[in-house]
CSV table of C-alpha atoms (C1' of nucleotides) in Angstrom, one decimal:
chain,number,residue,atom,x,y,z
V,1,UNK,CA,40.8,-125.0,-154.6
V,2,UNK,CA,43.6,-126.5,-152.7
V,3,UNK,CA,45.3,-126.7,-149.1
V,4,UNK,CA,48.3,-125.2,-148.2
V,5,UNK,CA,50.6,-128.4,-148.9
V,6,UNK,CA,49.3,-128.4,-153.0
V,7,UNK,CA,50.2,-124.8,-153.4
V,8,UNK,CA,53.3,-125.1,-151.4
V,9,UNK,CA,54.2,-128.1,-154.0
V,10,UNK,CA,53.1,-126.2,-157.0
V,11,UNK,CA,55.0,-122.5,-156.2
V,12,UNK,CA,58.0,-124.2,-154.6
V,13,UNK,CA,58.1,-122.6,-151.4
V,14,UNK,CA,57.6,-124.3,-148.1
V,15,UNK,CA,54.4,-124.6,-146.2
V,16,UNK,CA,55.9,-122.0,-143.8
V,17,UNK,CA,56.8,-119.9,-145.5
V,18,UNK,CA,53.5,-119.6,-146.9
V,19,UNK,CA,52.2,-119.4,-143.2
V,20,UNK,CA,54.5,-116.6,-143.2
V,21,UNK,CA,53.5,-114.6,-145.9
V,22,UNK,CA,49.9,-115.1,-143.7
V,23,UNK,CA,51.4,-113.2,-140.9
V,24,UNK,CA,52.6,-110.5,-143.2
V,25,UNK,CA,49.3,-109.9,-144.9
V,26,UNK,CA,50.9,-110.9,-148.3
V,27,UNK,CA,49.0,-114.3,-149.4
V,28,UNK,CA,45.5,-114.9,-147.6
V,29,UNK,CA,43.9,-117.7,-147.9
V,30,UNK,CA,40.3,-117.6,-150.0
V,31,UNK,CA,38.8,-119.6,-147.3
V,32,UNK,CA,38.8,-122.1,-144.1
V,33,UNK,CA,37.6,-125.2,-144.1
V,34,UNK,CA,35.3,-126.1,-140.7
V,35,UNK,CA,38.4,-127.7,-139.8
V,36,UNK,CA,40.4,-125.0,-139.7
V,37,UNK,CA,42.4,-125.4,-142.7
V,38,UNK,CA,43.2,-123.2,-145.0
V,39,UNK,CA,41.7,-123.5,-148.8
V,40,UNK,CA,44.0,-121.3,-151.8
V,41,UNK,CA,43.0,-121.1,-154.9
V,42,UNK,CA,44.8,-119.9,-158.5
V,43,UNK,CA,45.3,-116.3,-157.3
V,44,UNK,CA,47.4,-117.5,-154.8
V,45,UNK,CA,49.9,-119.5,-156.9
V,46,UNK,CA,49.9,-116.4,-158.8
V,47,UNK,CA,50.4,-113.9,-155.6
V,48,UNK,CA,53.4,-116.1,-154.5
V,49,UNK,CA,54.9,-116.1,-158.0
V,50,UNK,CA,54.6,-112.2,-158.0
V,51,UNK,CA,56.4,-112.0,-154.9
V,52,UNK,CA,59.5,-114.6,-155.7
V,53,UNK,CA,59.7,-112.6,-159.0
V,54,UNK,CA,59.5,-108.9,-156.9
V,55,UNK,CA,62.4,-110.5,-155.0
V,56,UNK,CA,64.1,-111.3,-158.0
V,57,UNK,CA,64.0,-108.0,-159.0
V,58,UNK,CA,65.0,-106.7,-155.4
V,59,UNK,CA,62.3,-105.7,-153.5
V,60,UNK,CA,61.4,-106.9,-150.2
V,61,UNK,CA,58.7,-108.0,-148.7
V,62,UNK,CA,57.3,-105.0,-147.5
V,63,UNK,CA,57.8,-103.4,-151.1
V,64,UNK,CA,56.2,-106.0,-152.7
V,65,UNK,CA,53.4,-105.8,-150.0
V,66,UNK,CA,52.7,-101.9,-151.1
V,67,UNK,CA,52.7,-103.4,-154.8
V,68,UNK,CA,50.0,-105.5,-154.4
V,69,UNK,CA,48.2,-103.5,-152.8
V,70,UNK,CA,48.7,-100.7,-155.4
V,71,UNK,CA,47.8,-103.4,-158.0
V,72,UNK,CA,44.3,-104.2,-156.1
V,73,UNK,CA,43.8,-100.5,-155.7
V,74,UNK,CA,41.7,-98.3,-158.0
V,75,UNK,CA,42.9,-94.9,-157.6
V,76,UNK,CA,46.6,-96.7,-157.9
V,77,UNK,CA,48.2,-95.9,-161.1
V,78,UNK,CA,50.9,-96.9,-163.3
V,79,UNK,CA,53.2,-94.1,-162.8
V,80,UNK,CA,52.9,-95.1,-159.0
V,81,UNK,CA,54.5,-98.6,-159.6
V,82,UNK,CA,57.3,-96.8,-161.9
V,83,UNK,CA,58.5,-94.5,-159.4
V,84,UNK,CA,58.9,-97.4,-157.2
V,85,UNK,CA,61.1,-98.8,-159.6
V,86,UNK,CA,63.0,-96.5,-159.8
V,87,UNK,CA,63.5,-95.5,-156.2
V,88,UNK,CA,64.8,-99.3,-156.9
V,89,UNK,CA,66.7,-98.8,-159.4
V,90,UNK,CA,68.5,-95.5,-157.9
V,91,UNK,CA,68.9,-98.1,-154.5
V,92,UNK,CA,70.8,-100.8,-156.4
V,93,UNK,CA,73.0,-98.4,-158.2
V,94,UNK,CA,74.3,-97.4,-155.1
V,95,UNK,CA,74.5,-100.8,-153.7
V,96,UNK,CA,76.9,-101.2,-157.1
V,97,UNK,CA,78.9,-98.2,-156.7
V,98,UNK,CA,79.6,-99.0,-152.8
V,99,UNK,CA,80.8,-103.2,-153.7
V,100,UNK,CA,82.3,-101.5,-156.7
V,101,UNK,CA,84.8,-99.3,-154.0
V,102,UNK,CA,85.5,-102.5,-152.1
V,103,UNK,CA,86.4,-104.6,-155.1
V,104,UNK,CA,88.7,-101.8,-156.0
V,105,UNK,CA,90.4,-101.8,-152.4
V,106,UNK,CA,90.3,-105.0,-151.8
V,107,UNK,CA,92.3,-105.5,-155.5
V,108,UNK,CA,94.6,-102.9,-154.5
V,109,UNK,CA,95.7,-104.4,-151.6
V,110,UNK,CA,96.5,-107.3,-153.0
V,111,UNK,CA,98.9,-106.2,-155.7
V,112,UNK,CA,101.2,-105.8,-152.6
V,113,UNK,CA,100.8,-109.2,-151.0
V,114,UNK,CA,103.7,-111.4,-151.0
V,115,UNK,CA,102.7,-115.0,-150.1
V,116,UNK,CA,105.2,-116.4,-148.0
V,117,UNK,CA,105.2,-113.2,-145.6
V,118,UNK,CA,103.9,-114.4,-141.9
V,119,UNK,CA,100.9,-112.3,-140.9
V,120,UNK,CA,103.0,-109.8,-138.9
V,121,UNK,CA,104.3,-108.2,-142.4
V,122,UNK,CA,101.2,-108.5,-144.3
V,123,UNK,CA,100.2,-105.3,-145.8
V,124,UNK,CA,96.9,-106.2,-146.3
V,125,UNK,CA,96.0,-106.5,-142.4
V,126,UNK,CA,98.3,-103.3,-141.9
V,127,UNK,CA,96.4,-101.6,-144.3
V,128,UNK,CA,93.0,-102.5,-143.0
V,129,UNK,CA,94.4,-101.9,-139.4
V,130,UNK,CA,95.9,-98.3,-141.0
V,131,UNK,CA,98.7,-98.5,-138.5
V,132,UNK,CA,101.8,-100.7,-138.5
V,133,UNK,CA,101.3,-102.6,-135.6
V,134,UNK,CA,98.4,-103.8,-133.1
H,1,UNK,CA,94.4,-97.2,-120.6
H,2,UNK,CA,90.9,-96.1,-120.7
H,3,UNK,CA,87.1,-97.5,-119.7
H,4,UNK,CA,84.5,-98.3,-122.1
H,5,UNK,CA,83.2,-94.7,-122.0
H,6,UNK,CA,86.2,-92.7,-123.7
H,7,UNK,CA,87.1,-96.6,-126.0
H,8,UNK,CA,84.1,-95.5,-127.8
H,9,UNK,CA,84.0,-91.6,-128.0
H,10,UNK,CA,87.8,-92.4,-129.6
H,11,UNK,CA,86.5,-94.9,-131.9
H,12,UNK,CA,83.1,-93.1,-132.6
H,13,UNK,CA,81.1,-96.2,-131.8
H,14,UNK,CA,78.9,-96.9,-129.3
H,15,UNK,CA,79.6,-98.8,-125.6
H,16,UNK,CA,76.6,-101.1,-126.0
H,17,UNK,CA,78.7,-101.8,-129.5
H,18,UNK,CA,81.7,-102.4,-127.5
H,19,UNK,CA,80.1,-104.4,-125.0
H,20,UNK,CA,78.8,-106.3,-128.1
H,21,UNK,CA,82.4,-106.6,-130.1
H,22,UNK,CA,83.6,-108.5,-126.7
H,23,UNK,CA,80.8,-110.6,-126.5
H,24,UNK,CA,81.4,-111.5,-130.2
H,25,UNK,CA,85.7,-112.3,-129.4
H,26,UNK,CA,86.9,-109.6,-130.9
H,27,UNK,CA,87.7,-106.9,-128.7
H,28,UNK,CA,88.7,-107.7,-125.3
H,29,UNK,CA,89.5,-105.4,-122.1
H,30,UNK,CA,93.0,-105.6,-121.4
H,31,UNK,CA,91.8,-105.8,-117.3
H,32,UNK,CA,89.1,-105.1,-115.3
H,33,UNK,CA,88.7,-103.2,-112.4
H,34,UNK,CA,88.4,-104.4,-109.1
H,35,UNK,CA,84.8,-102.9,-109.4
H,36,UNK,CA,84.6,-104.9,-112.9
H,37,UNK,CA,84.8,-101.9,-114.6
H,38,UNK,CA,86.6,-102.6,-118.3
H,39,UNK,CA,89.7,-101.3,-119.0
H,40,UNK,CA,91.2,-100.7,-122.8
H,41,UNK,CA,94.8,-99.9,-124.5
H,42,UNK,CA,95.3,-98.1,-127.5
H,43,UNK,CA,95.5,-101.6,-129.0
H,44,UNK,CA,91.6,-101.6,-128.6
H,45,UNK,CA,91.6,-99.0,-130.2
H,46,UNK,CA,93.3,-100.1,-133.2
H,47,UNK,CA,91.5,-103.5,-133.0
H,48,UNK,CA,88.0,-101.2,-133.6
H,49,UNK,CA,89.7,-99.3,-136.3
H,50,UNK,CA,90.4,-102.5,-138.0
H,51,UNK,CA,86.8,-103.8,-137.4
H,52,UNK,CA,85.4,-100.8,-139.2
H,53,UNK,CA,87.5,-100.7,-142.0
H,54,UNK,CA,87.3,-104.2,-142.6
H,55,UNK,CA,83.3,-103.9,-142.5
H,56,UNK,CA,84.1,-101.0,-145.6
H,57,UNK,CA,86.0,-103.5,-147.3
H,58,UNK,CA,82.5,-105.8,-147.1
H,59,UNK,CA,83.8,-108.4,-144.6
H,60,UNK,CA,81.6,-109.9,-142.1
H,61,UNK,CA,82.5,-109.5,-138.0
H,62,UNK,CA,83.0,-113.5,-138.5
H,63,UNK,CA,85.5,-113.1,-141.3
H,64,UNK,CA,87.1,-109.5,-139.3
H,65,UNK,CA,87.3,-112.2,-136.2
H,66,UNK,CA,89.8,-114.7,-138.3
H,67,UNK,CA,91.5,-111.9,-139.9
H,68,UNK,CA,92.3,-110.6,-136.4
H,69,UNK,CA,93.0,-114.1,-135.6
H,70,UNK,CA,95.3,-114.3,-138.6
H,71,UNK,CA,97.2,-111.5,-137.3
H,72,UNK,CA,98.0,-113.1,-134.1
H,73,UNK,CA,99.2,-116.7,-134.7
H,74,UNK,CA,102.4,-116.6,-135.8
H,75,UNK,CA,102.1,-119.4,-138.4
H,76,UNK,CA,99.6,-117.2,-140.1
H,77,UNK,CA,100.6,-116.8,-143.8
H,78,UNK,CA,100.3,-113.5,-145.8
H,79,UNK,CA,98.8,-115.6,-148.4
H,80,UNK,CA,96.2,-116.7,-146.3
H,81,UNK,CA,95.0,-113.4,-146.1
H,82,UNK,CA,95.1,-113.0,-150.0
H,83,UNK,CA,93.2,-115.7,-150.3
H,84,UNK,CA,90.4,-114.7,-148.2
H,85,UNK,CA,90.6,-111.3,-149.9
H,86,UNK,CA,90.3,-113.1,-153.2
H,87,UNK,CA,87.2,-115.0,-152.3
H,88,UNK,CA,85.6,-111.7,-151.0
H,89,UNK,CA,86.3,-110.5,-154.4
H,90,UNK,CA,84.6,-113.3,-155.9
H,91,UNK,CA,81.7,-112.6,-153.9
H,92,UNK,CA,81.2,-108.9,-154.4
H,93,UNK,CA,81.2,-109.5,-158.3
H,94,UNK,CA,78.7,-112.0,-158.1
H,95,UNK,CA,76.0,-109.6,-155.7
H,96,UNK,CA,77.6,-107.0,-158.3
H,97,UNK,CA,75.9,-109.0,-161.5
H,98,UNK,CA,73.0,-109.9,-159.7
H,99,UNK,CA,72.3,-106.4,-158.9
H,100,UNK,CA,73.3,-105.4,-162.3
H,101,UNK,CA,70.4,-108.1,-163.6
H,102,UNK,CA,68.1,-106.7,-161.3
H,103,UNK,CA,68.8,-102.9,-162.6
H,104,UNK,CA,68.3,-104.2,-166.4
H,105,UNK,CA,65.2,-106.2,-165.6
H,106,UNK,CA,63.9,-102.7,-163.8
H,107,UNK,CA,64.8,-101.0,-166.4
H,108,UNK,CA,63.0,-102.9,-169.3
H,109,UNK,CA,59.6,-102.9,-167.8
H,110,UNK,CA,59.9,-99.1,-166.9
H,111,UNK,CA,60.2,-98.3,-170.5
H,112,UNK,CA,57.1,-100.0,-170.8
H,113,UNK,CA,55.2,-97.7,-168.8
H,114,UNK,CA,52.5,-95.3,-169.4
H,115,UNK,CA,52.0,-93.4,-166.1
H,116,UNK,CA,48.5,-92.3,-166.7
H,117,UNK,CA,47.4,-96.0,-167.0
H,118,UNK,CA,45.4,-97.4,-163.8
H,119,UNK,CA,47.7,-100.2,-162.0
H,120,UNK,CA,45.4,-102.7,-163.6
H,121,UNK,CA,47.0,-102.6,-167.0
H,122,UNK,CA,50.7,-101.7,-165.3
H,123,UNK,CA,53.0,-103.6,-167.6
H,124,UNK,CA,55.6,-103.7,-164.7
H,125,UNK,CA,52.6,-105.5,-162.1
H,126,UNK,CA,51.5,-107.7,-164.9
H,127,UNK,CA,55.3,-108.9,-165.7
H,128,UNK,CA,56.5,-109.0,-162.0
H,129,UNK,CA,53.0,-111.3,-162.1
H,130,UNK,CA,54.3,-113.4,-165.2
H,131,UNK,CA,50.2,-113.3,-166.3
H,132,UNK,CA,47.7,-111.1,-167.0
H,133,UNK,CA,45.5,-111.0,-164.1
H,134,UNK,CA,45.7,-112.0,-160.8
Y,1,DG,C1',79.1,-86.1,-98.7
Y,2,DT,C1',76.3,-86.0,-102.4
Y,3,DA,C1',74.9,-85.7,-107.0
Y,4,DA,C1',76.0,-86.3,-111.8
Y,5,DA,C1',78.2,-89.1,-114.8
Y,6,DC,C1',79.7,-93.3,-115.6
Y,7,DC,C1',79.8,-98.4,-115.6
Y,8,DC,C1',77.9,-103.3,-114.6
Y,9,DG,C1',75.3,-107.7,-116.2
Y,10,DG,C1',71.2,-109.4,-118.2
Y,11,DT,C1',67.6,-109.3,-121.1
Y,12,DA,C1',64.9,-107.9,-124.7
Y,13,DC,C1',64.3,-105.6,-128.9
Y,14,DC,C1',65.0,-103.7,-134.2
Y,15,DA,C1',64.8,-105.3,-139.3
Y,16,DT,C1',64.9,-109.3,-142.8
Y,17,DA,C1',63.1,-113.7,-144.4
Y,18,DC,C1',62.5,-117.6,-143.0
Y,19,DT,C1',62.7,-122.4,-140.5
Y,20,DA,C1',61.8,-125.7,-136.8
Y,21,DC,C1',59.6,-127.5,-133.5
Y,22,DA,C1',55.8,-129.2,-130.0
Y,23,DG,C1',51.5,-130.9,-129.1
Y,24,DG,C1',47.7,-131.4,-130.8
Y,25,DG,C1',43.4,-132.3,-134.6
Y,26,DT,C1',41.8,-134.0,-139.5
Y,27,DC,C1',41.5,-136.6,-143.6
Y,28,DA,C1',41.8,-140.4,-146.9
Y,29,DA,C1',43.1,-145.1,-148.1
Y,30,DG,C1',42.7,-149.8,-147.2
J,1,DC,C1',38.5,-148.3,-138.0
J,2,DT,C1',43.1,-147.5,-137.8
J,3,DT,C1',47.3,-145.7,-139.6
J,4,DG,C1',49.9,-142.4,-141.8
J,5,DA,C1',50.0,-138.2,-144.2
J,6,DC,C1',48.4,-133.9,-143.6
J,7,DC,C1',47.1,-129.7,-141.2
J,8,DC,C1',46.4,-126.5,-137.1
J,9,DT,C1',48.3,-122.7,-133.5
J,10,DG,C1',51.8,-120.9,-131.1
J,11,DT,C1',56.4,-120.3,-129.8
J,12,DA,C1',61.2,-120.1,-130.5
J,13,DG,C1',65.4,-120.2,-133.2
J,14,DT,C1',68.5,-119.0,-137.4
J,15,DA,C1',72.0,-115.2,-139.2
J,16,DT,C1',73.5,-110.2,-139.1
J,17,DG,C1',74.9,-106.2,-136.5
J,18,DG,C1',73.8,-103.9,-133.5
J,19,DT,C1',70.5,-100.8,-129.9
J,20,DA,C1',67.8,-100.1,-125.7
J,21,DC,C1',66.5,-100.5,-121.2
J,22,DC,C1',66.5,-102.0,-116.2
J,23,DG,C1',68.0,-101.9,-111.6
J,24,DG,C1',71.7,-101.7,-109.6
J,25,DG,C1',77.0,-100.2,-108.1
J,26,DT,C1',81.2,-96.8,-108.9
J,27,DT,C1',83.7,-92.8,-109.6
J,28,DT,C1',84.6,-88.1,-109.7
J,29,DA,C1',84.1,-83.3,-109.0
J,30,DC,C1',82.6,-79.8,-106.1
DNA sequence: GTAAACCCGGTACCATACTACAGGGTCAAG
DNA sequence: CTTGACCCTGTAGTATGGTACCGGGTTTAC
């Protein structure tokens, strides 16, 4: 049993951020005190380290949200989880292949940059602008 | 010399886009009307080209707005533009790895997976978890 | 001359994940 | 019994790149 400051201390996320994750249904406290505050116990530590490790892994709140809930869910089942993973997976290969095309463009167009040209010759702005002048 | 109206059917973005471009320094009307109606030059049009394809190329509208600033002062250096297309480069490998950790990571716990299994034995919940139960 | 199409400024909203107050109440140590 | 550390709610702001709407005025074609 502990208030929102211990866990904060112990996951290593800020107190509101905690507050946050509140708001989005993700991390609810096990209790109030009369006061008002808010009493977490283990679980919770472990809830928030679930979600910085789902965002590790790239999924966002909202993804991690319908994992949690698949985990506290009977009828959920294993294969559920795996096809989110790999909707994830299929995601960030794209990501890849799209910084992938810019890397390549970007290299490309600077194999033709000569230094000491002024900006009015560069044939790295022409190219972006795809005409010779503005 | 055109309004807003036929800027954006030439560029294929929207007006409110437009409207937001100029609020953002980047693309300016030429003139207004006496009625304050906007009016653009083919220049505007190029300035939007640029501003798309430097978005392809992974640039933010911040970065796009010194680029175009670049292109205008004369002091501007082609090098400086290499420079800035070299740190982009930098940055697209490093989201590239990440993502690339992210897809292995993904990828282990998958092969893990029996699909028939309820979510409460998922190896993929239990090692986005980092413990057993929750 | 009037109606449709267009444009104006201003504001507010979308998603994403937080962060930062303000203006209070509560708790523990000394 | 007071002081400082802690907590509360609620609101607003950060960055990013737009999108949407409102209540008007303007322009253009017929």
């Amino acid at each position: 049993m502990m208030t929102i400051g211990t866990l904060a201390e112990k996951t290593g996320v800020g107190i509101e951020t905690i507050r946050y994750y509140e708001r989005r249904n993700l991390v609810l406290p096990v209790a109030r005190k009369a006061s008002g505050y808010r009493i977490f116990d283990e679980s919770s530590v472990h809830k928030i380290k679930f979600i910085k490790n789902g965002q590790r892994l790239g999924f966002t709140l909202n993804e991690i949200g319908s994992l949690l809930a698949l985990r506290v869910k009977k009828s959920g089942r294993c294969g559920d989880v795996k096809r989110k993973a790999e909707e994830k997976i299929l995601e960030i290969e794209s990501k890849i292949k799209s910084l992938r095309q810019m890397k390549k463009a970007l290299t490309e167009l600077i194999g033709h940059c000569h230094a000491e040209r002024p900006t009015g010759d560069c044939p790295i702005l022409q190219s972006i602008n795809g005409v010779k002048e503005d």
